[in-house]
Amino acid sequence: HVLVALNGESESLAPFDFLVQVRKAFPTTVVICVDCSAHADDLTSERAAICDATLRGPVTEAQLRNGFAAAARNIVSRVGRGGR
C-alpha cells in the first residue's frame, strides 16, 4: 500500500507523472492520494491512472478506513478487467 500526499495547488505535473510510472511498474499496489485541495473524497476509480482512491486532507482515521476499503474494491475491479 502506498499513501501519497499531493499539493493540488502546485503547477508541477511531476507527482502525477511519477504516479503514472508507479502504476505501470506495480499495477497491483494499492495507491491512495491525499490532497488538501480536493473538494471531497473520491472513492471511485475516476483517477485509476494514478491512484485507487483520493482523500481530501487532512484525513481522519475513518477516512483512511473508507479509503482503503474503496481502494481495495477499485483495484480488484481494475486488475480483474486487465486495466493498469
XYZ file of N, CA and C in Angstrom:
252
model
N 0.842 -1.173 0.000
C 0.000 0.000 0.000
C 0.891 1.241 0.000
N 0.468 2.232 -0.763
C 1.200 3.486 -0.845
C 0.216 4.616 -0.565
N 0.604 5.525 0.315
C -0.189 6.706 0.631
C 0.630 7.910 0.206
N 0.085 8.732 -0.691
C 0.823 9.848 -1.270
C 0.110 11.154 -0.960
N 0.843 12.123 -0.418
C 0.276 13.457 -0.167
C 0.569 14.331 -1.374
N -0.481 14.910 -1.938
C -0.337 15.789 -3.097
C -0.598 17.226 -2.692
N 0.099 18.143 -3.346
C -0.172 19.560 -3.185
C -0.898 19.996 -4.442
N -2.208 20.013 -4.395
C -3.020 20.309 -5.561
C -2.829 21.703 -6.110
N -2.225 22.587 -5.333
C -2.008 23.952 -5.792
C -0.734 24.081 -6.624
N 0.060 23.040 -6.655
C 1.313 23.066 -7.397
C 1.052 23.071 -8.896
N 1.871 23.788 -9.627
C 1.785 23.817 -11.091
C 2.486 22.610 -11.710
N 3.315 21.932 -10.927
C 4.121 20.832 -11.440
C 3.277 19.575 -11.680
N 3.556 18.918 -12.780
C 2.916 17.642 -13.077
C 3.785 16.468 -12.645
N 4.950 16.749 -12.076
C 5.897 15.701 -11.697
C 5.276 14.643 -10.787
N 4.510 15.022 -9.751
C 3.922 13.966 -8.909
C 2.982 13.048 -9.685
N 2.225 13.593 -10.611
C 1.297 12.791 -11.400
C 2.047 11.888 -12.369
N 3.094 12.429 -12.978
C 3.920 11.618 -13.874
C 4.551 10.459 -13.107
N 5.030 10.755 -11.891
C 5.626 9.717 -11.048
C 4.594 8.638 -10.723
N 3.372 9.059 -10.372
C 2.334 8.090 -10.021
C 1.925 7.230 -11.212
N 1.933 7.789 -12.407
C 1.648 7.001 -13.608
C 2.718 5.923 -13.767
N 3.969 6.281 -13.524
C 5.056 5.313 -13.631
C 4.952 4.237 -12.553
N 4.582 4.633 -11.324
C 4.386 3.658 -10.244
C 3.277 2.689 -10.631
N 2.187 3.205 -11.169
C 1.047 2.375 -11.566
C 1.467 1.361 -12.625
N 2.269 1.813 -13.602
C 2.729 0.910 -14.657
C 3.676 -0.159 -14.113
N 4.563 0.233 -13.208
C 5.552 -0.700 -12.669
C 4.952 -1.672 -11.653
N 3.967 -1.208 -10.893
C 3.374 -2.006 -9.817
C 1.847 -1.942 -9.898
N 1.255 -2.573 -10.908
C -0.185 -2.421 -11.144
C -1.087 -2.957 -10.036
N -0.590 -3.841 -9.198
C -1.440 -4.397 -8.140
C -1.216 -3.732 -6.780
N -0.374 -2.706 -6.732
C -0.149 -1.976 -5.486
C -1.272 -0.966 -5.272
N -1.851 -0.974 -4.074
C -2.907 -0.021 -3.728
C -2.273 1.348 -3.486
N -2.753 2.355 -4.221
C -2.244 3.722 -4.080
C -3.409 4.632 -3.697
N -3.230 5.360 -2.596
C -4.217 6.339 -2.156
C -3.537 7.696 -2.113
N -4.174 8.687 -2.725
C -3.668 10.055 -2.709
C -4.429 10.865 -1.667
N -3.701 11.697 -0.954
C -4.299 12.652 -0.024
C -4.037 14.029 -0.603
N -5.104 14.775 -0.840
C -4.984 16.078 -1.483
C -5.814 17.098 -0.707
N -5.141 18.062 -0.092
C -5.827 19.088 0.699
C -6.647 20.040 -0.169
N -6.365 20.081 -1.452
C -7.130 20.964 -2.339
C -8.326 20.260 -2.989
N -8.474 18.963 -2.722
C -9.630 18.230 -3.262
C -10.901 18.762 -2.606
N -11.973 18.795 -3.380
C -13.252 19.277 -2.844
C -13.879 18.271 -1.890
N -13.628 17.000 -2.137
C -14.193 15.923 -1.321
C -13.411 14.645 -1.597
N -13.645 13.635 -0.782
C -13.055 12.331 -1.041
C -13.593 11.806 -2.368
N -12.738 11.142 -3.130
C -13.159 10.496 -4.373
C -12.812 9.018 -4.234
N -13.812 8.220 -3.919
C -13.597 6.796 -3.691
C -13.950 5.965 -4.912
N -14.087 6.633 -6.045
C -14.374 5.952 -7.303
C -13.066 5.602 -8.011
N -13.180 5.036 -9.174
C -11.991 4.704 -9.968
C -11.682 5.801 -10.987
N -12.215 6.980 -10.771
C -12.038 8.119 -11.685
C -10.569 8.412 -11.983
N -9.709 8.297 -10.981
C -8.288 8.619 -11.153
C -7.433 7.352 -11.220
N -7.976 6.296 -11.788
C -7.301 4.996 -11.810
C -5.913 5.025 -12.441
N -5.657 5.990 -13.305
C -4.325 6.077 -13.929
C -3.238 6.397 -12.913
N -3.633 7.020 -11.776
C -2.621 7.394 -10.790
C -2.882 6.828 -9.397
N -4.141 6.508 -9.081
C -4.421 6.018 -7.732
C -5.752 5.269 -7.694
N -5.995 4.605 -6.568
C -7.216 3.823 -6.394
C -8.272 4.565 -5.592
N -7.893 5.643 -4.936
C -8.825 6.498 -4.197
C -8.101 7.791 -3.864
N -8.883 8.871 -3.732
C -8.327 10.163 -3.319
C -9.084 10.624 -2.088
N -8.337 11.033 -1.083
C -8.931 11.539 0.146
C -8.617 13.019 0.295
N -9.623 13.780 0.722
C -9.396 15.196 0.993
C -8.698 15.301 2.337
N -7.564 15.981 2.351
C -6.814 16.153 3.588
C -7.248 17.390 4.341
N -6.933 17.466 5.610
C -6.304 16.406 6.412
C -7.283 15.257 6.656
N -6.754 14.061 6.739
C -7.603 12.882 6.825
C -7.813 12.429 8.260
N -8.954 11.809 8.465
C -9.275 11.214 9.759
C -9.063 9.707 9.662
N -9.101 9.047 10.778
C -8.971 7.589 10.786
C -10.117 6.947 10.000
N -11.320 7.487 10.154
C -12.474 6.945 9.422
C -12.290 7.104 7.912
N -11.758 8.247 7.484
C -11.495 8.445 6.054
C -10.502 7.417 5.543
N -9.435 7.174 6.318
C -8.439 6.183 5.896
C -9.064 4.808 5.753
N -9.885 4.427 6.713
C -10.534 3.116 6.629
C -11.413 3.029 5.389
N -12.239 4.043 5.172
C -13.108 4.062 3.995
C -12.289 4.099 2.711
N -11.208 4.873 2.734
C -10.343 4.984 1.560
C -9.684 3.665 1.194
N -9.159 2.957 2.198
C -8.517 1.675 1.917
C -9.541 0.636 1.461
N -10.737 0.664 2.027
C -11.780 -0.274 1.595
C -12.175 -0.003 0.141
N -12.381 1.264 -0.192
C -12.743 1.624 -1.570
C -11.607 1.299 -2.530
N -10.382 1.594 -2.124
C -9.222 1.317 -2.981
C -9.106 -0.181 -3.258
N -9.362 -0.987 -2.248
C -9.298 -2.445 -2.437
C -10.346 -2.898 -3.446
N -11.560 -2.347 -3.355
C -12.607 -2.692 -4.333
C -12.213 -2.219 -5.731
N -11.692 -1.001 -5.799
C -11.332 -0.437 -7.100
C -10.206 -1.209 -7.772
N -9.229 -1.613 -6.996
C -8.091 -2.312 -7.607
C -8.513 -3.708 -8.080
N -9.386 -4.363 -7.342
C -9.883 -5.678 -7.778
C -10.631 -5.513 -9.097
N -11.434 -4.493 -9.178
C -12.177 -4.235 -10.407
C -11.234 -3.899 -11.560
N -10.250 -3.040 -11.307
C -9.331 -2.601 -12.355
C -8.425 -3.745 -12.813
N -7.814 -4.439 -11.905
C -6.891 -5.526 -12.261
C -7.664 -6.703 -12.850
N -8.869 -6.933 -12.338
C -9.698 -8.026 -12.841
C -10.098 -7.860 -14.289
N -10.210 -6.605 -14.741
C -10.577 -6.383 -16.135
C -9.337 -6.099 -16.997
N -8.141 -6.324 -16.403
C -6.909 -6.190 -17.166
C -6.408 -4.761 -17.288
N -6.975 -3.848 -16.509
C -6.539 -2.451 -16.568
C -5.271 -2.209 -15.803
N -4.660 -1.095 -16.126
C -3.442 -0.690 -15.418
C -3.530 0.750 -15.070
